[in-house]
Coordinates of C-alpha atoms and ligand atoms in Angstrom, one line a residue:
M1 CA -54.9 66.1 -15.9
A2 CA -57.6 64.4 -13.8
E3 CA -58.4 66.4 -10.7
R4 CA -55.7 65.9 -8.1
R5 CA -56.8 63.4 -5.4
K6 CA -56.3 63.8 -1.7
S7 CA -55.5 61.0 0.7
M8 CA -58.1 60.6 3.4
H9 CA -55.2 59.4 5.6
G10 CA -53.3 62.7 5.4
E11 CA -50.0 63.8 3.8
W12 CA -46.3 63.9 5.0
S13 CA -45.5 67.4 6.1
S14 CA -42.5 67.6 3.7
R15 CA -40.5 65.6 1.2
W16 CA -37.8 65.1 3.9
V17 CA -40.3 63.5 6.2
F18 CA -41.2 61.1 3.5
I19 CA -37.5 60.3 2.9
M20 CA -37.2 59.5 6.6
A21 CA -40.2 57.3 6.7
A22 CA -39.4 55.4 3.5
T23 CA -35.8 55.0 4.6
G24 CA -37.2 53.8 7.9
S25 CA -39.2 51.2 6.0
A26 CA -36.3 50.1 3.9
V27 CA -33.6 50.0 6.5
G28 CA -34.4 47.2 8.9
L29 CA -33.6 43.6 9.7
G30 CA -33.1 43.1 5.9
N31 CA -29.9 45.1 6.0
I32 CA -28.4 44.1 9.3
W33 CA -29.6 40.6 9.9
K34 CA -30.5 39.2 6.5
F35 CA -28.0 40.7 4.1
P36 CA -25.0 39.4 6.0
Y37 CA -26.3 35.9 6.5
I38 CA -27.5 35.3 2.9
T39 CA -24.2 36.8 1.6
G40 CA -22.4 34.3 3.8
E41 CA -24.6 31.4 2.6
N42 CA -24.1 32.4 -1.1
G43 CA -20.4 32.7 -1.1
G44 CA -19.8 36.5 -0.8
G45 CA -18.6 38.9 -3.5
A46 CA -20.4 37.5 -6.6
F47 CA -23.6 37.5 -4.7
V48 CA -23.1 41.1 -3.5
L49 CA -22.4 42.1 -7.1
L50 CA -25.7 40.5 -8.2
Y51 CA -27.6 42.2 -5.4
L52 CA -26.2 45.6 -6.3
L53 CA -27.0 45.1 -9.9
C54 CA -30.6 44.2 -9.0
I55 CA -30.9 47.3 -6.9
A56 CA -29.7 49.5 -9.7
I57 CA -31.7 48.1 -12.7
I58 CA -34.7 46.6 -11.1
G59 CA -35.1 48.1 -7.6
I60 CA -34.7 51.8 -8.4
P61 CA -37.1 51.9 -11.4
I62 CA -39.7 50.0 -9.4
M63 CA -39.4 52.2 -6.4
M64 CA -40.1 55.2 -8.6
A65 CA -43.0 53.4 -10.1
E66 CA -44.4 52.5 -6.7
I67 CA -44.1 56.0 -5.4
L68 CA -45.7 57.6 -8.5
I69 CA -48.6 55.1 -8.5
G70 CA -49.2 55.7 -4.8
R71 CA -49.2 59.4 -5.1
R72 CA -51.5 59.4 -8.1
G73 CA -54.0 57.1 -6.5
R74 CA -53.7 58.4 -2.9
Q75 CA -55.6 55.4 -1.4
S76 CA -54.7 51.9 -0.1
P77 CA -52.8 50.0 -2.8
I78 CA -55.9 47.9 -3.5
N79 CA -58.1 50.9 -4.2
T80 CA -55.3 52.8 -5.9
M81 CA -54.7 50.0 -8.4
A82 CA -58.5 49.8 -9.2
T83 CA -58.8 53.5 -9.6
L84 CA -55.8 54.0 -11.8
A85 CA -56.6 51.0 -14.0
K86 CA -60.1 52.5 -14.6
E87 CA -58.6 55.9 -15.2
A88 CA -56.5 54.3 -18.0
S89 CA -59.6 52.3 -19.3
H90 CA -58.3 49.0 -18.0
S91 CA -59.8 46.3 -15.9
P92 CA -60.3 47.2 -12.2
H93 CA -59.2 43.6 -11.5
W94 CA -55.7 45.1 -11.2
K95 CA -56.8 45.5 -7.6
F96 CA -55.7 41.9 -7.0
L97 CA -52.1 43.1 -7.3
G98 CA -52.9 45.2 -4.2
W99 CA -54.3 42.2 -2.5
S100 CA -51.3 40.0 -3.1
G101 CA -49.3 42.8 -1.5
V102 CA -51.5 42.8 1.6
V103 CA -51.1 39.1 1.9
A104 CA -47.3 39.3 1.5
G105 CA -47.2 42.0 4.1
F106 CA -49.0 39.8 6.7
L107 CA -46.8 36.9 6.0
I108 CA -43.5 38.9 6.2
L109 CA -44.5 40.6 9.3
S110 CA -45.4 37.3 11.0
Y111 CA -41.8 36.1 10.9
Y112 CA -40.1 39.6 10.9
S113 CA -41.6 40.1 14.3
V114 CA -40.1 36.8 15.6
I115 CA -36.6 37.9 14.5
A116 CA -37.1 41.4 15.9
G117 CA -38.0 39.5 19.1
W118 CA -34.5 38.0 19.0
A119 CA -33.1 41.5 18.9
L120 CA -35.3 42.6 21.8
S121 CA -34.1 39.8 23.9
Y122 CA -30.5 40.7 23.1
V123 CA -31.1 44.2 24.4
F124 CA -31.6 42.7 27.8
R125 CA -28.9 40.1 27.5
S126 CA -26.4 42.8 26.6
A127 CA -27.5 45.2 29.3
G128 CA -27.3 42.3 31.8
G129 CA -23.7 41.7 30.8
S130 CA -24.2 38.2 29.4
F131 CA -21.8 38.9 26.6
D132 CA -19.1 40.4 28.7
G133 CA -15.9 38.7 27.7
A134 CA -17.9 35.8 26.2
S135 CA -16.1 33.4 23.8
A136 CA -17.6 32.5 20.4
D137 CA -18.9 29.2 22.0
E138 CA -20.5 30.9 24.9
V139 CA -22.3 33.4 22.7
G140 CA -23.4 30.5 20.4
A141 CA -24.8 28.7 23.4
I142 CA -26.8 31.7 24.5
F143 CA -28.3 32.0 21.0
D144 CA -29.1 28.3 20.8
G145 CA -30.7 28.5 24.2
L146 CA -33.0 31.3 23.0
L147 CA -34.1 29.4 19.9
A148 CA -34.8 26.3 21.9
S149 CA -37.3 28.0 24.1
P150 CA -40.7 28.5 22.4
E151 CA -41.9 30.4 25.5
S152 CA -39.3 33.1 25.2
L153 CA -39.6 33.4 21.5
L154 CA -43.3 33.7 21.8
A155 CA -43.1 36.3 24.5
W156 CA -40.7 38.5 22.5
H157 CA -42.8 38.1 19.4
T158 CA -45.9 39.1 21.3
I159 CA -44.2 42.2 22.6
F160 CA -43.0 43.3 19.2
I161 CA -46.4 42.8 17.6
V162 CA -47.9 44.9 20.3
M163 CA -45.3 47.6 19.8
T164 CA -45.9 47.7 16.1
M165 CA -49.7 47.8 16.4
M166 CA -49.5 50.6 18.9
V167 CA -47.7 52.8 16.4
V168 CA -49.9 51.7 13.5
A169 CA -53.0 52.5 15.5
R170 CA -52.0 56.1 16.0
G171 CA -51.2 56.6 12.4
V172 CA -47.8 56.4 10.7
R173 CA -47.4 60.1 10.5
H174 CA -47.8 60.6 14.2
G175 CA -45.9 57.5 15.2
L176 CA -42.3 56.8 14.9
E177 CA -41.2 59.7 12.7
K178 CA -39.6 61.8 15.3
A179 CA -37.7 58.9 16.8
I180 CA -36.5 57.7 13.4
R181 CA -35.0 61.1 12.7
F182 CA -32.2 60.7 15.1
L183 CA -32.1 56.9 15.6
M184 CA -31.2 56.1 12.0
P185 CA -28.0 58.3 12.0
T186 CA -27.1 56.9 15.4
L187 CA -27.4 53.3 14.1
F188 CA -25.2 54.2 11.2
M189 CA -22.6 55.7 13.5
L190 CA -22.6 52.5 15.6
L191 CA -22.1 50.4 12.6
L192 CA -19.1 52.5 11.8
I193 CA -17.8 52.0 15.3
L194 CA -18.1 48.2 14.7
V195 CA -16.2 48.6 11.5
G196 CA -13.5 50.4 13.6
Y197 CA -13.4 47.3 15.9
A198 CA -13.3 45.0 12.9
L199 CA -10.3 46.9 11.6
N200 CA -8.4 45.6 14.5
T201 CA -9.4 42.0 14.5
G202 CA -6.6 41.0 12.1
A203 CA -9.1 39.7 9.6
F204 CA -10.4 42.9 8.1
S205 CA -8.9 42.4 4.7
Q206 CA -10.2 38.8 4.6
G207 CA -13.7 40.1 5.4
L208 CA -13.5 42.8 2.7
E209 CA -12.2 40.3 0.2
F210 CA -15.1 37.9 1.0
L211 CA -17.6 40.7 0.4
F212 CA -16.1 42.4 -2.6
S213 CA -14.1 40.1 -4.7
P214 CA -16.5 38.1 -6.8
D215 CA -16.0 34.4 -7.4
F216 CA -18.8 33.3 -9.5
S217 CA -18.1 29.6 -9.0
K218 CA -19.4 30.0 -5.4
L219 CA -22.9 30.9 -6.5
S220 CA -25.5 28.1 -6.3
Q221 CA -28.5 27.5 -8.5
D222 CA -30.6 29.6 -6.2
S223 CA -28.2 32.5 -5.6
V224 CA -29.4 34.8 -8.4
L225 CA -33.0 34.5 -7.3
V226 CA -32.0 35.1 -3.7
A227 CA -30.1 38.2 -4.7
M228 CA -33.0 39.6 -6.6
G229 CA -35.5 38.7 -3.9
H230 CA -33.3 40.5 -1.4
A231 CA -33.2 43.6 -3.6
F232 CA -37.0 43.8 -3.3
F233 CA -37.1 42.9 0.4
T234 CA -34.5 45.4 1.5
L235 CA -36.0 48.3 -0.5
S236 CA -39.6 47.3 0.8
L237 CA -40.7 46.8 -2.8
G238 CA -43.3 44.7 -4.5
M239 CA -46.0 44.7 -1.9
G240 CA -47.4 48.2 -1.7
A241 CA -45.4 49.5 1.4
I242 CA -43.6 52.1 -0.6
M243 CA -46.8 52.7 -2.6
I244 CA -48.8 53.5 0.5
Y245 CA -46.0 55.8 1.8
G246 CA -46.0 57.4 -1.7
S247 CA -49.7 58.1 -1.3
Y248 CA -48.8 60.6 1.4
V249 CA -46.2 62.4 -0.6
P250 CA -46.9 66.1 -1.3
H251 CA -47.5 66.8 -4.9
K252 CA -44.5 69.0 -5.6
A253 CA -41.9 66.6 -4.2
S254 CA -39.5 65.1 -6.7
I255 CA -39.8 61.3 -6.9
T256 CA -36.5 60.6 -8.7
G257 CA -34.2 62.4 -6.3
T258 CA -36.0 60.9 -3.4
T259 CA -35.7 57.4 -4.7
F260 CA -31.9 57.7 -5.2
Y261 CA -31.6 58.9 -1.7
I262 CA -33.5 56.0 -0.1
A263 CA -31.9 53.3 -2.2
G264 CA -28.4 54.8 -1.6
A265 CA -28.9 55.0 2.2
D266 CA -30.3 51.5 2.3
T267 CA -27.4 50.0 0.4
M268 CA -24.8 51.8 2.4
V269 CA -26.2 50.4 5.7
A270 CA -26.1 46.9 4.3
L271 CA -22.6 47.2 3.0
V272 CA -21.3 48.7 6.2
A273 CA -23.0 46.0 8.3
G274 CA -21.2 43.4 6.1
M275 CA -17.9 45.2 6.6
A276 CA -18.4 45.0 10.4
I277 CA -19.5 41.4 10.5
F278 CA -17.3 39.4 8.2
P279 CA -14.0 40.3 9.8
I280 CA -15.4 39.2 13.1
V281 CA -16.6 36.0 11.6
F282 CA -13.2 35.1 10.2
A283 CA -11.2 36.4 13.2
N284 CA -13.2 34.0 15.4
G285 CA -13.1 31.0 13.1
L286 CA -16.8 31.1 12.6
E287 CA -18.7 29.9 9.6
P288 CA -19.9 32.7 7.1
G289 CA -22.7 30.4 6.0
A290 CA -24.0 29.9 9.5
G291 CA -27.5 31.0 8.6
P292 CA -30.1 33.3 10.2
G293 CA -28.2 33.4 13.5
L294 CA -25.1 35.0 12.0
I295 CA -25.2 38.5 13.5
F296 CA -26.5 37.1 16.8
V297 CA -23.5 34.9 17.3
T298 CA -20.9 37.3 15.9
L299 CA -21.6 40.8 17.1
P300 CA -21.9 40.0 20.8
I301 CA -18.3 38.7 20.6
A302 CA -17.2 42.1 19.5
F303 CA -19.2 43.9 22.1
G304 CA -18.0 41.5 24.8
Q305 CA -14.4 42.5 24.0
M306 CA -14.4 46.2 23.2
P307 CA -14.1 48.9 25.8
G308 CA -17.6 50.3 26.6
G309 CA -19.0 47.1 25.0
L310 CA -21.9 46.9 27.5
F311 CA -23.1 50.3 26.5
F312 CA -22.5 50.0 22.8
G313 CA -23.9 46.5 22.6
T314 CA -27.1 47.4 24.4
L315 CA -27.5 50.5 22.3
F316 CA -26.9 48.6 19.1
F317 CA -29.6 46.1 19.8
V318 CA -32.0 48.9 20.8
L319 CA -31.3 50.5 17.4
I320 CA -31.9 47.3 15.5
V321 CA -35.2 47.0 17.3
F322 CA -36.1 50.6 16.2
A323 CA -35.0 49.8 12.6
A324 CA -37.2 46.7 12.6
W325 CA -40.1 48.6 14.2
S326 CA -40.1 51.3 11.5
S327 CA -40.1 48.6 8.8
A328 CA -42.8 46.6 10.5
I329 CA -45.3 49.4 10.5
S330 CA -44.9 49.8 6.8
L331 CA -45.5 46.1 6.2
I332 CA -49.0 46.3 7.7
E333 CA -50.0 49.8 6.6
P334 CA -51.5 48.8 3.2
A335 CA -53.9 46.4 5.0
I336 CA -54.8 49.0 7.6
T337 CA -55.6 51.7 5.0
W338 CA -57.8 49.3 3.2
L339 CA -59.7 48.3 6.3
V340 CA -60.3 52.0 7.1
E341 CA -61.3 52.9 3.5
N342 CA -63.5 49.9 2.7
K343 CA -64.8 48.6 6.0
G344 CA -65.1 52.0 7.8
M345 CA -63.0 50.7 10.7
K346 CA -61.1 53.0 13.0
R347 CA -57.3 52.6 12.7
A348 CA -57.2 51.3 16.2
T349 CA -59.7 48.5 15.5
A350 CA -58.0 47.6 12.3
S351 CA -54.6 47.4 14.0
I352 CA -55.8 45.1 16.7
G353 CA -57.4 42.8 14.1
A354 CA -54.3 42.8 11.9
G355 CA -52.1 42.2 15.0
I356 CA -54.0 39.2 16.1
V357 CA -53.9 37.5 12.6
T358 CA -50.1 38.2 12.3
W359 CA -49.4 37.0 15.8
F360 CA -51.0 33.6 15.0
V361 CA -49.1 33.1 11.8
G362 CA -45.9 34.1 13.7
V363 CA -46.4 31.1 16.1
G364 CA -45.5 28.9 13.1
T365 CA -42.2 30.6 12.8
V366 CA -41.5 30.4 16.6
L367 CA -42.1 26.7 16.5
S368 CA -40.0 26.1 13.4
F369 CA -36.9 26.9 15.4
N370 CA -37.6 24.3 18.0
L371 CA -40.6 21.9 18.3
W372 CA -41.3 21.8 14.5
S373 CA -37.7 22.1 13.4
G374 CA -37.9 18.5 12.1
Y375 CA -40.9 19.2 9.9
K376 CA -39.6 20.2 6.5
L377 CA -41.0 20.7 3.0
F378 CA -38.5 20.9 0.1
D379 CA -35.9 20.7 2.9
K380 CA -37.2 23.9 4.4
T381 CA -38.8 24.6 7.8
F382 CA -42.0 26.7 8.1
F383 CA -39.9 29.9 8.6
D384 CA -37.6 29.1 5.6
L385 CA -40.6 28.4 3.4
L386 CA -42.3 31.6 4.4
D387 CA -39.2 33.7 3.9
Y388 CA -38.6 32.0 0.5
L389 CA -42.1 32.4 -0.7
T390 CA -42.4 36.0 0.2
A391 CA -39.0 37.4 -0.5
N392 CA -38.1 35.4 -3.5
I393 CA -41.4 34.8 -5.2
M394 CA -44.2 37.2 -4.0
L395 CA -42.2 40.4 -3.9
P396 CA -40.5 40.0 -7.3
L397 CA -43.8 38.9 -8.9
G398 CA -45.5 41.9 -7.3
G399 CA -42.7 44.2 -8.5
L400 CA -42.9 42.8 -12.0
M401 CA -46.6 43.5 -12.2
I402 CA -46.1 47.0 -10.7
A403 CA -43.5 47.7 -13.5
V404 CA -46.0 46.5 -16.1
F405 CA -48.7 48.6 -14.6
A406 CA -46.6 51.8 -14.6
G407 CA -45.0 51.0 -18.0
W408 CA -47.9 49.6 -20.0
I409 CA -51.2 50.3 -18.3
M410 CA -50.8 53.9 -17.1
T411 CA -50.7 56.5 -19.8
K412 CA -47.4 58.2 -20.6
Q413 CA -48.9 61.5 -19.7
A414 CA -49.9 60.3 -16.3
T415 CA -46.5 59.0 -15.4
Q416 CA -44.8 62.1 -16.8
E417 CA -47.0 64.3 -14.7
E418 CA -46.2 62.4 -11.5
L419 CA -42.5 62.3 -12.2
H420 CA -42.5 65.9 -13.2
M421 CA -40.5 65.0 -16.3
H422 CA -40.8 65.8 -19.9
D423 CA -39.9 63.5 -22.6
H424 CA -36.2 63.9 -22.0
F425 CA -33.5 61.3 -21.4
G426 CA -34.2 60.5 -17.8
Y427 CA -37.8 59.8 -18.4
R428 CA -37.2 57.7 -21.5
M429 CA -34.6 55.7 -19.6
W430 CA -37.0 55.1 -16.7
R431 CA -39.8 54.1 -19.0
F432 CA -37.6 51.8 -21.0
L433 CA -36.5 50.1 -17.7
V434 CA -40.0 49.5 -16.4
R435 CA -41.4 48.5 -19.7
Y436 CA -38.7 46.1 -20.8
V437 CA -35.7 45.6 -18.6
T438 CA -37.4 45.0 -15.3
P439 CA -40.1 42.6 -16.4
L440 CA -37.7 40.7 -18.5
G441 CA -35.0 40.7 -15.8
V442 CA -37.4 39.3 -13.2
T443 CA -38.7 36.7 -15.7
V444 CA -35.2 35.5 -16.6
V445 CA -34.2 35.2 -13.0
F446 CA -37.4 33.1 -12.3
L447 CA -36.7 30.9 -15.3
N448 CA -33.1 30.5 -14.3
A449 CA -34.2 29.4 -10.8
I450 CA -36.4 26.7 -12.0
G451 CA -33.7 25.5 -14.3
V452 CA -35.3 26.4 -17.7
I453 CA -32.4 28.7 -18.6
Ligands
PFF1 N1 -37.1 46.6 4.0 C1 -37.3 45.9 5.2 C2 -35.9 45.4 5.7 O1 -34.9 45.5 4.9 O2 -35.8 45.0 6.8 C3 -38.3 44.8 5.2 C4 -39.5 45.1 4.5 C5 -40.3 46.2 4.9 C6 -39.9 44.4 3.4 C7 -41.5 46.5 4.2 C8 -41.0 44.7 2.7 C9 -41.8 45.8 3.1 F1 -42.8 46.1 2.4

C-alpha cells in the first residue's frame, strides 16, 4: 500500500475514544429536539419506519465510507478528497465535495446554535422554578415569550457560539472528551426516567402506537425526503464531520464494528426520546405536529409535575446543551482543519474567524422566529429554508457523492485495506451498497420529492 499517512492534528488515543467522540457528534439536538418534532409533523409510525430504513441501508454504509476515507487521507476533508482522488488517478476536483461539506457545516451550526440557545435558557428557567406545577398553557406561553424576544435569543446564541469555539480552539481531542464520557450515559438515564414518567401519564400506549404503528396514508409528499435527510443529519453524515473524526482513528481500529455501535446508540437515543415525549403530548391534549417547539412545550410539563422535577429538569437541559455542544464542535472541525492546513492559521485564530461568520448567519435564524417571521419563501422562514436546504438536500447529496467516491473512485484494494476486510461477504455487501443501493436510493428519494416518480 501507499505509505501510511499521519494526521498533523493528532490521533485519538484509542478506538473507544473515537466511538465516544463520534457518538458525541451524532447524538445531539437531532435526536432529542428534531426527531420527535418531525415525527410528529409527518404522522408518526410510517415516518419512523422510513427513517430506520434509511439509517440501515444508506446511513450505515456511508458512515463506514466516511470513516475509511478520513483515515486513509488523514487531512481536512477538502485535502483528503484531493489526495485520495489523485492517488486513484482521478481529478483533484473532488475536493469540491469537501468544500460543500464545509459550507453545510457553517450553515447548520448557524441555526443549531440558536436552538441550543433555547436549551441553555431552559436550564435557567428550570432551575429558577418557572415550570414548577406549570400547565401546558403556561409552559407554551414561556416558550412563545422566548421566541418573541430577539435580544434573548441572540444572547443565548452568542453564548453557545463562544462555548463551541472555546473547545474547538483547544482541539477536539483535548476538549469535551472527558465530559462526554459520563454525560452521555447520564443523558440516556434521564431519558429513561422520563419514559418512566410517561408510563404513568395514561397515554403511554397511545404514544407508542403513534411512534410504532405505521400508517402510510399519513405521509406527505415530502415525508420520504425528510426521513432520509434526517438519517444523514442525525448520524452527522454527508458533510465531512465523521470523515474528519475518522482521520484521527488509529490504524488498527475496526471501522465496521465501530460504525454499528455509533449508529445503534444514536438510534436508541432518538427512539427513547420519542417514547418519553409522545405520551406527554397526548396526555396533555397537545398537538404532535406542533413543530420545532415540541420538546420545549412538552417536557417542562413533565418536570413541573414529577417529584424532584426541579433537579431532573435542570439536569436534563444541561445534558441537552452538552449533547448539542459535542455535535457543534464536529460541525466546524472540517473548516478549522482546512484553515490550519492551508492557511497556516493557529487553531485559536481559525476558531475565532469561523465563530464570527457563523454568528452572523445565525442572526437570520434568530430573527426568523420574530421580526422576520412574516418573510417567507416557498412558505418557509429563513430558519425553515436553511434547515431544509442543509438536512434534506446538501447532506444527502454530499453522502451520495461520498458513496460514489468510496465505491467507484477509490480502488478496491484501498477500501479493503482500510476496512481490514478481504473479499468476503461483509465486504462485498458493503461495496454493493455504496456502489448501487445508496446512490440509487438517494436519487430515487430526490426524484420522488420533486414529483418525477
Ligand atoms: N448529528 C447531530 C445531531 O443529531 O444533533 C447534528 C450534526 C452534527 C449534523 C454534525 C451534521 C454534522 F456534521
